[in-house]
XYZ file of N, CA, C and O in Angstrom:
568
model
N 13.972 17.479 -9.413
C 14.559 16.754 -10.511
C 15.493 15.667 -9.987
O 15.518 14.588 -10.528
N 16.263 16.005 -8.919
C 17.165 15.014 -8.349
C 16.383 13.822 -7.816
O 16.818 12.689 -7.946
N 15.215 14.100 -7.185
C 14.395 13.017 -6.646
C 13.922 12.100 -7.762
O 13.895 10.889 -7.611
N 13.517 12.684 -8.872
C 13.036 11.890 -9.996
C 14.150 11.009 -10.545
O 13.935 9.828 -10.836
N 15.352 11.552 -10.704
C 16.473 10.768 -11.204
C 16.855 9.673 -10.224
O 17.162 8.543 -10.616
N 16.821 9.982 -8.941
C 17.133 8.992 -7.914
C 16.106 7.866 -7.942
O 16.459 6.689 -7.891
N 14.851 8.226 -8.043
C 13.779 7.243 -8.083
C 13.900 6.357 -9.323
O 13.727 5.149 -9.250
N 14.227 6.942 -10.468
C 14.412 6.179 -11.687
C 15.581 5.211 -11.547
O 15.517 4.071 -12.002
N 16.657 5.651 -10.919
C 17.816 4.782 -10.724
C 17.467 3.607 -9.830
O 17.831 2.468 -10.115
N 16.758 3.883 -8.744
C 16.358 2.812 -7.824
C 15.440 1.829 -8.541
O 15.594 0.620 -8.411
N 14.489 2.354 -9.299
C 13.549 1.497 -10.007
C 14.262 0.615 -11.018
O 13.964 -0.571 -11.150
N 15.217 1.174 -11.737
C 15.951 0.404 -12.734
C 16.786 -0.692 -12.071
O 16.831 -1.818 -12.543
N 17.415 -0.359 -10.962
C 18.241 -1.340 -10.265
C 17.410 -2.434 -9.627
O 17.833 -3.576 -9.522
N 16.229 -2.098 -9.180
C 15.373 -3.074 -8.515
C 14.542 -3.879 -9.512
O 13.822 -4.776 -9.133
N 14.635 -3.540 -10.795
C 13.859 -4.245 -11.797
C 12.381 -3.916 -11.718
O 11.533 -4.733 -12.043
N 12.054 -2.723 -11.282
C 10.662 -2.318 -11.113
C 10.005 -2.095 -12.455
O 10.648 -1.878 -13.460
N 8.696 -2.118 -12.446
C 7.892 -1.870 -13.630
C 7.867 -0.364 -13.884
O 7.230 0.379 -13.164
N 8.579 0.101 -14.890
C 8.739 1.529 -15.121
C 7.441 2.294 -15.378
O 7.337 3.440 -14.982
N 6.384 1.714 -16.000
C 5.156 2.488 -16.175
C 4.528 2.936 -14.863
O 3.759 3.859 -14.832
N 4.861 2.316 -13.741
C 4.277 2.698 -12.467
C 4.999 3.867 -11.829
O 4.685 4.264 -10.732
N 5.965 4.435 -12.499
C 6.667 5.585 -11.957
C 5.828 6.848 -12.039
O 6.254 7.910 -11.620
N 4.605 6.738 -12.555
C 3.722 7.892 -12.592
C 3.242 8.243 -11.194
O 2.489 9.176 -11.006
N 3.727 7.564 -10.181
C 3.379 7.837 -8.796
C 3.929 9.151 -8.291
O 3.683 9.550 -7.165
N 4.689 9.850 -9.124
C 5.240 11.132 -8.701
C 4.311 12.294 -9.034
O 4.640 13.439 -8.808
N 3.127 12.000 -9.562
C 2.152 13.039 -9.891
C 1.542 13.557 -8.595
O 1.240 12.804 -7.690
N 1.341 14.849 -8.509
C 0.769 15.438 -7.290
C -0.649 14.944 -7.075
O -1.419 14.783 -8.016
N -0.993 14.739 -5.826
C -2.312 14.254 -5.442
C -3.260 15.427 -5.239
O -2.925 16.379 -4.559
N -4.469 15.335 -5.813
C -5.445 16.384 -5.552
C -5.944 16.271 -4.127
O -5.981 15.184 -3.552
N -6.360 17.394 -3.557
C -6.874 17.420 -2.192
C -8.256 16.783 -2.182
O -9.186 17.284 -2.787
N -8.381 15.625 -1.504
C -9.654 14.916 -1.469
C -10.467 15.270 -0.241
O -11.638 14.932 -0.160
N -9.843 15.914 0.726
C -10.544 16.291 1.939
C -10.852 15.101 2.828
O -11.670 15.181 3.722
N -10.206 13.947 2.576
C -10.464 12.751 3.376
C -9.875 12.915 4.769
O -8.813 13.484 4.948
N -10.598 12.404 5.747
C -10.117 12.494 7.123
C -9.230 11.302 7.436
O -9.347 10.251 6.827
N -8.360 11.495 8.397
C -7.451 10.427 8.804
C -8.185 9.429 9.673
O -9.028 9.778 10.479
N -7.829 8.152 9.526
C -8.393 7.106 10.365
C -7.459 6.854 11.535
O -6.427 7.498 11.679
N -7.805 5.920 12.380
C -6.967 5.620 13.528
C -5.634 5.027 13.090
O -5.544 4.360 12.066
N -4.602 5.275 13.866
C -3.272 4.776 13.560
C -2.937 3.686 14.562
O -3.011 3.892 15.762
N -2.584 2.507 14.036
C -2.196 1.391 14.889
C -0.987 0.706 14.277
O -0.659 0.923 13.126
N -0.345 -0.151 15.058
C 0.809 -0.875 14.546
C 0.351 -1.986 13.617
O -0.787 -2.433 13.656
N 1.282 -2.464 12.774
C 0.977 -3.530 11.830
C 0.604 -4.806 12.573
O 1.180 -5.115 13.606
N -0.370 -5.559 12.061
C -0.783 -6.793 12.733
C 0.256 -7.891 12.564
O 1.113 -7.824 11.702
N 0.129 -8.920 13.412
C 1.005 -10.066 13.278
C 0.628 -10.834 12.013
O -0.444 -10.666 11.457
N 1.522 -11.716 11.545
C 1.262 -12.518 10.354
C 0.005 -13.361 10.566
O -0.235 -13.891 11.649
N -0.789 -13.493 9.529
C -2.000 -14.306 9.579
C -1.874 -15.360 8.495
O -1.548 -15.049 7.352
N -2.132 -16.603 8.845
C -2.013 -17.688 7.868
C -3.149 -17.604 6.853
O -4.202 -17.033 7.119
N -2.928 -18.223 5.704
C -3.954 -18.247 4.660
C -5.190 -19.008 5.148
O -6.307 -18.689 4.779
N -4.992 -20.021 6.007
C -6.125 -20.778 6.539
C -7.021 -19.878 7.393
O -8.237 -19.925 7.306
N -6.409 -19.043 8.232
C -7.176 -18.120 9.068
C -7.928 -17.131 8.198
O -9.087 -16.820 8.450
N -7.267 -16.626 7.155
C -7.898 -15.671 6.248
C -9.095 -16.299 5.554
O -10.131 -15.670 5.393
N -8.996 -17.578 5.182
C -10.086 -18.257 4.495
C -11.283 -18.453 5.423
O -12.426 -18.534 4.971
N -11.057 -18.524 6.730
C -12.137 -18.728 7.693
C -12.979 -17.477 7.929
O -14.057 -17.551 8.483
N -12.495 -16.324 7.541
C -13.215 -15.078 7.779
C -14.256 -14.886 6.688
O -13.932 -14.902 5.512
N -15.506 -14.713 7.069
C -16.563 -14.558 6.072
C -16.504 -13.164 5.456
O -15.999 -12.230 6.046
N -17.054 -13.060 4.278
C -17.077 -11.785 3.562
C -17.851 -10.716 4.327
O -17.578 -9.542 4.214
N -18.833 -11.112 5.124
C -19.629 -10.127 5.850
C -18.855 -9.512 7.012
O -19.232 -8.466 7.510
N -17.789 -10.162 7.445
C -16.969 -9.634 8.526
C -15.933 -8.637 8.036
O -15.202 -8.073 8.830
N -15.865 -8.436 6.732
C -14.815 -7.594 6.180
C -15.424 -6.416 5.444
O -16.512 -6.498 4.898
N -14.726 -5.284 5.406
C -15.272 -4.109 4.741
C -15.386 -4.308 3.228
O -14.594 -5.016 2.633
N -16.395 -3.698 2.654
C -16.566 -3.735 1.211
C -15.911 -2.495 0.636
O -16.190 -1.379 1.058
N -15.031 -2.668 -0.332
C -14.278 -1.555 -0.883
C -14.995 -0.972 -2.090
O -15.196 -1.634 -3.086
N -15.407 0.260 -1.967
C -15.973 0.984 -3.091
C -14.847 1.792 -3.721
O -13.811 2.018 -3.109
N -15.058 2.235 -4.951
C -14.056 3.074 -5.600
C -13.913 4.370 -4.814
O -14.881 4.888 -4.264
N -12.700 4.883 -4.727
C -12.444 6.119 -3.996
C -11.609 5.860 -2.764
O -10.997 4.809 -2.608
N -11.596 6.818 -1.876
C -10.754 6.744 -0.691
C -11.229 5.653 0.269
O -12.398 5.565 0.595
N -10.289 4.835 0.720
C -10.582 3.794 1.699
C -10.123 4.204 3.084
O -10.424 3.525 4.053
N -9.358 5.292 3.164
C -8.860 5.770 4.443
C -7.346 5.667 4.530
O -6.667 5.477 3.536
N -6.849 5.800 5.750
C -5.409 5.730 5.962
C -5.067 4.459 6.710
O -5.904 3.872 7.391
N -3.820 4.043 6.560
C -3.316 2.867 7.248
C -1.827 3.056 7.491
O -1.173 3.833 6.790
N -1.325 2.380 8.485
C 0.106 2.398 8.769
C 0.713 1.184 8.080
O 0.234 0.064 8.252
N 1.751 1.420 7.273
C 2.360 0.325 6.521
C 3.742 -0.013 7.063
O 4.464 0.849 7.562
N 4.047 -1.288 6.940
C 5.389 -1.782 7.204
C 5.785 -2.626 6.000
O 4.938 -2.973 5.171
N 7.057 -2.939 5.898
C 7.548 -3.729 4.777
C 7.012 -5.150 4.871
O 7.125 -5.799 5.910
N 6.402 -5.617 3.783
C 5.924 -6.990 3.712
C 7.060 -7.912 3.304
O 8.244 -7.580 3.457
N 6.735 -9.057 2.742
C 7.728 -10.033 2.298
C 8.517 -9.441 1.134
O 7.998 -9.293 0.031
N 9.772 -9.112 1.380
C 10.606 -8.466 0.359
C 10.892 -9.388 -0.820
O 11.234 -8.915 -1.907
N 10.740 -10.683 -0.642
C 10.985 -11.626 -1.735
C 9.770 -11.775 -2.644
O 9.877 -12.330 -3.732
N 8.622 -11.274 -2.228
C 7.405 -11.375 -3.032
C 7.389 -10.243 -4.057
O 7.355 -9.074 -3.693
N 7.422 -10.571 -5.351
C 7.519 -9.529 -6.382
C 6.221 -8.750 -6.569
O 5.159 -9.162 -6.113
N 6.339 -7.630 -7.252
C 5.174 -6.840 -7.613
C 4.987 -5.626 -6.729
O 5.740 -5.373 -5.795
N 3.965 -4.878 -7.060
C 3.608 -3.669 -6.318
C 2.248 -3.926 -5.688
O 1.223 -3.882 -6.362
N 2.238 -4.229 -4.376
C 1.024 -4.635 -3.694
C 0.951 -4.053 -2.298
O 1.941 -3.613 -1.733
N -0.272 -4.055 -1.757
C -0.521 -3.648 -0.381
C -1.494 -4.655 0.211
O -2.610 -4.813 -0.283
N -1.059 -5.367 1.251
C -1.928 -6.297 1.961
C -2.543 -5.515 3.106
O -1.834 -5.025 3.981
N -3.868 -5.368 3.062
C -4.557 -4.464 3.980
C -5.933 -4.976 4.368
O -6.616 -5.612 3.542
N -6.379 -4.700 5.586
C -7.752 -5.047 5.971
C -8.778 -4.031 5.460
O -9.962 -4.164 5.744
N -8.348 -3.049 4.690
C -9.268 -2.034 4.170
C -10.111 -2.548 3.005
O -11.052 -1.880 2.590
N -9.763 -3.727 2.446
C -10.528 -4.277 1.322
C -10.957 -5.701 1.631
O -10.335 -6.402 2.426
N -12.046 -6.137 0.991
C -12.561 -7.491 1.165
C -12.149 -8.399 0.016
O -12.145 -9.610 0.152
N -11.828 -7.821 -1.127
C -11.417 -8.598 -2.294
C -10.183 -7.959 -2.923
O -9.939 -6.761 -2.760
N -9.433 -8.757 -3.657
C -8.264 -8.241 -4.364
C -8.736 -7.321 -5.482
O -9.643 -7.667 -6.238
N -8.120 -6.140 -5.557
C -8.521 -5.156 -6.567
C -7.399 -4.157 -6.784
O -6.516 -4.019 -5.947
N -7.418 -3.423 -7.897
C -6.394 -2.394 -8.121
C -6.661 -1.167 -7.243
O -7.804 -0.880 -6.883
N -5.605 -0.477 -6.920
C -5.741 0.727 -6.111
C -4.490 1.574 -6.185
O -3.581 1.304 -6.978
N -4.461 2.604 -5.356
C -3.310 3.502 -5.281
C -3.001 3.774 -3.818
O -3.897 3.810 -2.981
N -1.728 3.983 -3.542
C -1.275 4.372 -2.217
C -0.654 5.747 -2.351
O 0.200 5.976 -3.215
N -1.078 6.683 -1.498
C -0.625 8.073 -1.536
C 0.273 8.366 -0.338
O -0.028 7.952 0.783
N 1.371 9.102 -0.602
C 2.260 9.531 0.477
C 2.919 10.848 0.072
O 3.587 10.919 -0.960
N 2.681 11.875 0.843
C 3.258 13.214 0.608
C 3.092 13.684 -0.830
O 4.040 14.131 -1.472
N 1.876 13.578 -1.363
C 1.577 14.093 -2.694
C 1.982 13.176 -3.836
O 1.751 13.480 -4.989
N 2.592 12.039 -3.549
C 2.974 11.076 -4.588
C 2.100 9.840 -4.437
O 1.569 9.576 -3.363
N 1.977 9.074 -5.512
C 1.195 7.857 -5.437
C 1.852 6.751 -6.238
O 2.639 7.003 -7.133
N 1.502 5.527 -5.875
C 1.967 4.344 -6.595
C 0.768 3.442 -6.831
O -0.056 3.240 -5.935
N 0.661 2.917 -8.034
C -0.392 1.958 -8.351
C -0.021 0.622 -7.721
O 1.113 0.161 -7.847
N -0.972 0.017 -7.017
C -0.731 -1.254 -6.329
C -1.919 -2.183 -6.513
O -3.004 -1.751 -6.901
N -1.698 -3.453 -6.216
C -2.788 -4.404 -6.096
C -3.139 -4.468 -4.622
O -2.272 -4.754 -3.790
N -4.381 -4.177 -4.285
C -4.844 -4.238 -2.905
C -5.273 -5.674 -2.608
O -6.114 -6.234 -3.309
N -4.661 -6.269 -1.579
C -4.918 -7.660 -1.225
C -5.483 -7.695 0.195
O -4.887 -7.124 1.104
N -6.630 -8.358 0.400
C -7.231 -8.377 1.740
C -6.437 -9.236 2.722
O -5.870 -10.264 2.342
N -6.386 -8.792 3.978
C -5.845 -9.574 5.084
C -6.814 -9.452 6.246
O -7.643 -8.541 6.288
N -6.700 -10.349 7.193
C -7.565 -10.322 8.366
C -7.211 -9.136 9.246
O -6.061 -8.712 9.307
N -8.205 -8.595 9.910
C -7.970 -7.485 10.823
C -9.066 -6.451 10.705
O -9.834 -6.447 9.744
N -9.122 -5.578 11.690
C -10.091 -4.498 11.647
C -9.599 -3.427 10.688
O -8.407 -3.331 10.401
N -10.502 -2.574 10.216
C -10.131 -1.575 9.201
C -9.059 -0.611 9.692
O -8.340 -0.042 8.893
N -8.895 -0.439 10.981
C -7.860 0.446 11.517
C -6.529 -0.243 11.746
O -5.564 0.385 12.159
N -6.476 -1.548 11.480
C -5.226 -2.284 11.679
C -4.219 -1.902 10.603
O -4.576 -1.363 9.559
N -2.976 -2.188 10.829
C -1.917 -1.843 9.884
C -1.899 -2.735 8.660
O -2.630 -3.717 8.566
N -1.044 -2.381 7.717
C -0.945 -3.073 6.441
C 0.511 -3.379 6.137
O 1.418 -2.784 6.704
N 0.720 -4.293 5.176
C 2.065 -4.631 4.721
C 2.193 -4.274 3.253
O 1.302 -4.567 2.460
N 3.306 -3.634 2.898
C 3.508 -3.147 1.536
C 4.728 -3.813 0.907
O 5.708 -4.109 1.589
N 4.657 -4.008 -0.409
C 5.773 -4.615 -1.136
C 6.981 -3.686 -1.166
O 6.858 -2.464 -1.061
N 8.132 -4.289 -1.329
C 9.374 -3.526 -1.438
C 9.305 -2.572 -2.624
O 9.688 -1.403 -2.524
N 8.786 -3.048 -3.749
C 8.689 -2.215 -4.947
C 7.832 -0.977 -4.702
O 8.217 0.137 -5.057
N 6.676 -1.135 -4.077
C 5.795 0.006 -3.816
C 6.449 0.973 -2.838
O 6.345 2.197 -3.008
N 7.126 0.446 -1.820
C 7.789 1.326 -0.851
C 8.900 2.131 -1.531
O 9.087 3.311 -1.238
N 9.617 1.508 -2.454
C 10.669 2.219 -3.173
C 10.085 3.296 -4.087
O 10.634 4.392 -4.190
N 8.963 2.991 -4.736
C 8.335 3.984 -5.611
C 7.914 5.237 -4.836
O 7.968 6.341 -5.359
N 7.505 5.052 -3.590
C 7.061 6.180 -2.762
C 8.182 6.749 -1.898
O 7.960 7.696 -1.139
N 9.369 6.170 -1.986
C 10.527 6.586 -1.170
C 10.228 6.492 0.322
O 10.615 7.359 1.105
N 9.533 5.426 0.717
C 9.219 5.214 2.125
C 10.421 4.582 2.828
O 11.127 3.769 2.237
N 10.646 4.927 4.083
C 11.717 4.266 4.842
C 11.344 2.800 5.075
O 10.239 2.503 5.526
N 12.246 1.897 4.754
C 11.945 0.466 4.819
C 11.867 -0.080 6.232
O 11.247 -1.116 6.463
N 12.470 0.589 7.196
C 12.521 0.067 8.563
C 11.589 0.801 9.516
O 11.677 0.605 10.719
N 10.713 1.637 9.004
C 9.813 2.404 9.863
C 8.358 2.128 9.500
O 8.052 1.659 8.411
N 7.476 2.457 10.421
C 6.043 2.424 10.158
C 5.645 3.789 9.613
O 5.994 4.812 10.191
N 4.929 3.814 8.492
C 4.574 5.058 7.831
C 3.079 5.064 7.533
O 2.530 4.079 7.066
N 2.425 6.196 7.785
C 1.008 6.338 7.503
C 0.814 6.766 6.049
O 1.435 7.729 5.597
N -0.044 6.051 5.317
C -0.335 6.363 3.927
C -1.841 6.380 3.735
O -2.600 5.836 4.545
N -2.292 6.993 2.652
C -3.713 6.972 2.292
C -3.901 5.960 1.176
O -3.071 5.858 0.272
N -5.002 5.227 1.221
C -5.278 4.178 0.252
C -6.558 4.517 -0.498
O -7.562 4.894 0.103
N -6.516 4.386 -1.824
C -7.714 4.564 -2.653
C -7.890 3.339 -3.508
O -6.940 2.682 -3.908
N -9.151 2.997 -3.797
C -9.488 1.875 -4.666
C -9.936 2.407 -6.009
O -10.465 3.516 -6.103
N -9.713 1.633 -7.028
C -10.156 2.030 -8.378
C -11.363 1.244 -8.781
O -11.673 0.232 -8.261
Protein backbone atom coordinates (compact mmCIF):
# COMPACT_ATOMS: atom_id res chain seq x y z
CA UNK A 1 0.00 0.00 0.00
CA UNK A 2 2.88 2.36 0.82
CA UNK A 3 4.39 1.68 -2.61
CA UNK A 4 1.12 2.53 -4.31
CA UNK A 5 0.77 5.80 -2.40
CA UNK A 6 4.39 6.69 -3.10
CA UNK A 7 3.95 5.94 -6.79
CA UNK A 8 0.78 8.04 -6.92
CA UNK A 9 2.57 10.95 -5.25
CA UNK A 10 5.47 10.76 -7.69
CA UNK A 11 3.10 10.55 -10.64
CA UNK A 12 1.10 13.55 -9.46
CA UNK A 13 4.21 15.63 -8.89
CA UNK A 14 5.71 14.69 -12.23
CA UNK A 15 2.48 15.45 -14.08
CA UNK A 16 2.21 11.86 -15.29
CA UNK A 17 -0.80 10.45 -17.06
CA UNK A 18 -2.71 8.84 -14.19
CA UNK A 19 -4.55 6.18 -16.29
CA UNK A 20 -1.16 4.53 -16.89
CA UNK A 21 -0.77 3.74 -13.21
CA UNK A 22 -2.33 0.37 -13.96
CA UNK A 23 1.29 -0.78 -14.32
CA UNK A 24 1.11 -2.09 -10.78
CA UNK A 25 -0.94 -5.11 -11.88
CA UNK A 26 0.88 -8.41 -11.43
CA UNK A 27 2.33 -9.92 -14.58
CA UNK A 28 1.28 -13.42 -15.59
CA UNK A 29 4.08 -15.93 -16.08
CA UNK A 30 4.74 -15.99 -19.83
CA UNK A 31 7.62 -18.43 -19.69
CA UNK A 32 9.67 -16.13 -21.94
CA UNK A 33 13.40 -16.68 -21.91
CA UNK A 34 15.89 -13.92 -21.25
CA UNK A 35 17.83 -12.44 -24.14
CA UNK A 36 21.42 -11.27 -24.07
CA UNK A 37 22.27 -8.35 -21.80
CA UNK A 38 24.36 -5.52 -23.19
CA UNK A 39 24.99 -1.89 -22.36
CA UNK A 40 22.88 0.88 -23.89
CA UNK A 41 24.03 1.97 -27.36
CA UNK A 42 25.48 5.37 -28.12
CA UNK A 43 23.15 8.09 -29.46
CA UNK A 44 22.14 7.59 -33.09
CA UNK A 45 21.11 10.52 -35.25
CA UNK A 46 17.76 10.55 -37.03
CA UNK A 47 19.65 10.60 -40.36
CA UNK A 48 21.42 7.33 -39.49
CA UNK A 49 18.12 5.79 -38.40
CA UNK A 50 16.50 6.79 -41.71
CA UNK A 51 19.31 5.05 -43.64
CA UNK A 52 18.54 1.65 -42.11
CA UNK A 53 16.19 -0.37 -44.29
CA UNK A 54 13.16 -2.11 -42.84
CA UNK A 55 14.61 -5.50 -43.76
CA UNK A 56 17.59 -4.90 -41.47
CA UNK A 57 15.33 -4.47 -38.46
CA UNK A 58 13.22 -6.97 -36.53
CA UNK A 59 9.51 -7.15 -37.21
CA UNK A 60 7.49 -6.81 -34.01
CA UNK A 61 4.59 -9.18 -33.62
CA UNK A 62 2.13 -8.90 -30.76
CA UNK A 63 3.41 -10.56 -27.60
CA UNK A 64 6.79 -10.82 -25.97
CA UNK A 65 9.67 -9.14 -27.79
CA UNK A 66 12.27 -10.23 -25.25
CA UNK A 67 14.36 -8.45 -22.67
CA UNK A 68 16.51 -5.35 -22.95
CA UNK A 69 18.68 -3.27 -20.67
CA UNK A 70 17.29 0.24 -20.25
CA UNK A 71 18.88 3.51 -19.31
CA UNK A 72 17.27 6.91 -18.87
CA UNK A 73 16.55 8.59 -22.20
CA UNK A 74 16.07 12.33 -22.76
CA UNK A 75 14.42 13.45 -19.52
CA UNK A 76 13.04 16.56 -21.23
CA UNK A 77 11.10 14.48 -23.78
CA UNK A 78 7.55 14.04 -22.43
CA UNK A 79 5.44 10.91 -22.46
CA UNK A 80 5.83 7.26 -21.63
CA UNK A 81 8.08 5.70 -24.28
CA UNK A 82 10.83 3.16 -24.88
CA UNK A 83 13.33 3.65 -27.71
CA UNK A 84 14.47 0.14 -28.57
CA UNK A 85 15.93 -1.92 -31.42
CA UNK A 86 13.36 -4.63 -30.60
CA UNK A 87 10.80 -3.03 -32.95
CA UNK A 88 10.87 -1.87 -36.58
CA UNK A 89 7.93 0.55 -36.36
CA UNK A 90 6.43 2.77 -33.68
CA UNK A 91 3.69 0.89 -31.84
CA UNK A 92 2.06 0.56 -28.40
CA UNK A 93 3.55 -1.86 -25.93
CA UNK A 94 4.28 -2.62 -22.30
CA UNK A 95 7.45 -2.78 -20.24
CA UNK A 96 7.55 -5.29 -17.36
CA UNK A 97 9.74 -5.10 -14.26
CA UNK A 98 9.37 -7.24 -11.12
CA UNK A 99 5.72 -8.09 -11.77
CA UNK A 100 4.69 -4.50 -12.62
CA UNK A 101 4.14 -3.01 -16.04
CA UNK A 102 3.80 0.37 -17.70
CA UNK A 103 2.12 1.12 -21.01
CA UNK A 104 4.60 2.77 -23.38
CA UNK A 105 5.04 3.77 -26.99
CA UNK A 106 7.72 1.55 -28.51
CA UNK A 107 9.96 3.62 -30.81
CA UNK A 108 12.54 1.95 -33.10
CA UNK A 109 16.24 2.84 -32.88
CA UNK A 110 19.24 1.49 -34.73
CA UNK A 111 21.03 -1.49 -33.26
CA UNK A 112 20.90 -5.23 -32.96
CA UNK A 113 17.99 -6.80 -31.05
CA UNK A 114 20.26 -7.48 -28.06
CA UNK A 115 21.39 -3.86 -27.82
CA UNK A 116 20.17 -1.67 -24.97
CA UNK A 117 17.24 0.72 -24.96
CA UNK A 118 16.40 4.19 -23.64
CA UNK A 119 13.31 4.80 -21.52
CA UNK A 120 11.40 7.98 -20.69
CA UNK A 121 11.56 9.48 -17.23
CA UNK A 122 7.80 8.98 -16.84
CA UNK A 123 7.97 5.25 -17.64
CA UNK A 124 10.95 4.76 -15.32
CA UNK A 125 9.06 6.48 -12.50
CA UNK A 126 5.96 4.34 -13.09
CA UNK A 127 8.08 1.20 -12.70
CA UNK A 128 10.17 2.64 -9.82
CA UNK A 129 13.37 2.00 -11.77
CA UNK A 130 16.62 3.56 -10.53
CA UNK A 131 17.33 6.52 -12.81
CA UNK A 132 21.13 6.22 -12.70
CA UNK A 133 21.47 2.48 -13.28
CA UNK A 134 21.08 0.04 -16.15
CA UNK A 135 18.08 -2.23 -15.52
CA UNK A 136 16.89 -5.31 -17.41
CA UNK A 137 13.19 -5.24 -18.35
CA UNK A 138 10.89 -7.38 -20.50
CA UNK A 139 9.15 -5.76 -23.46
CA UNK A 140 5.84 -6.81 -25.02
CA UNK A 141 4.07 -5.41 -28.07
CA UNK A 142 0.33 -4.99 -28.41
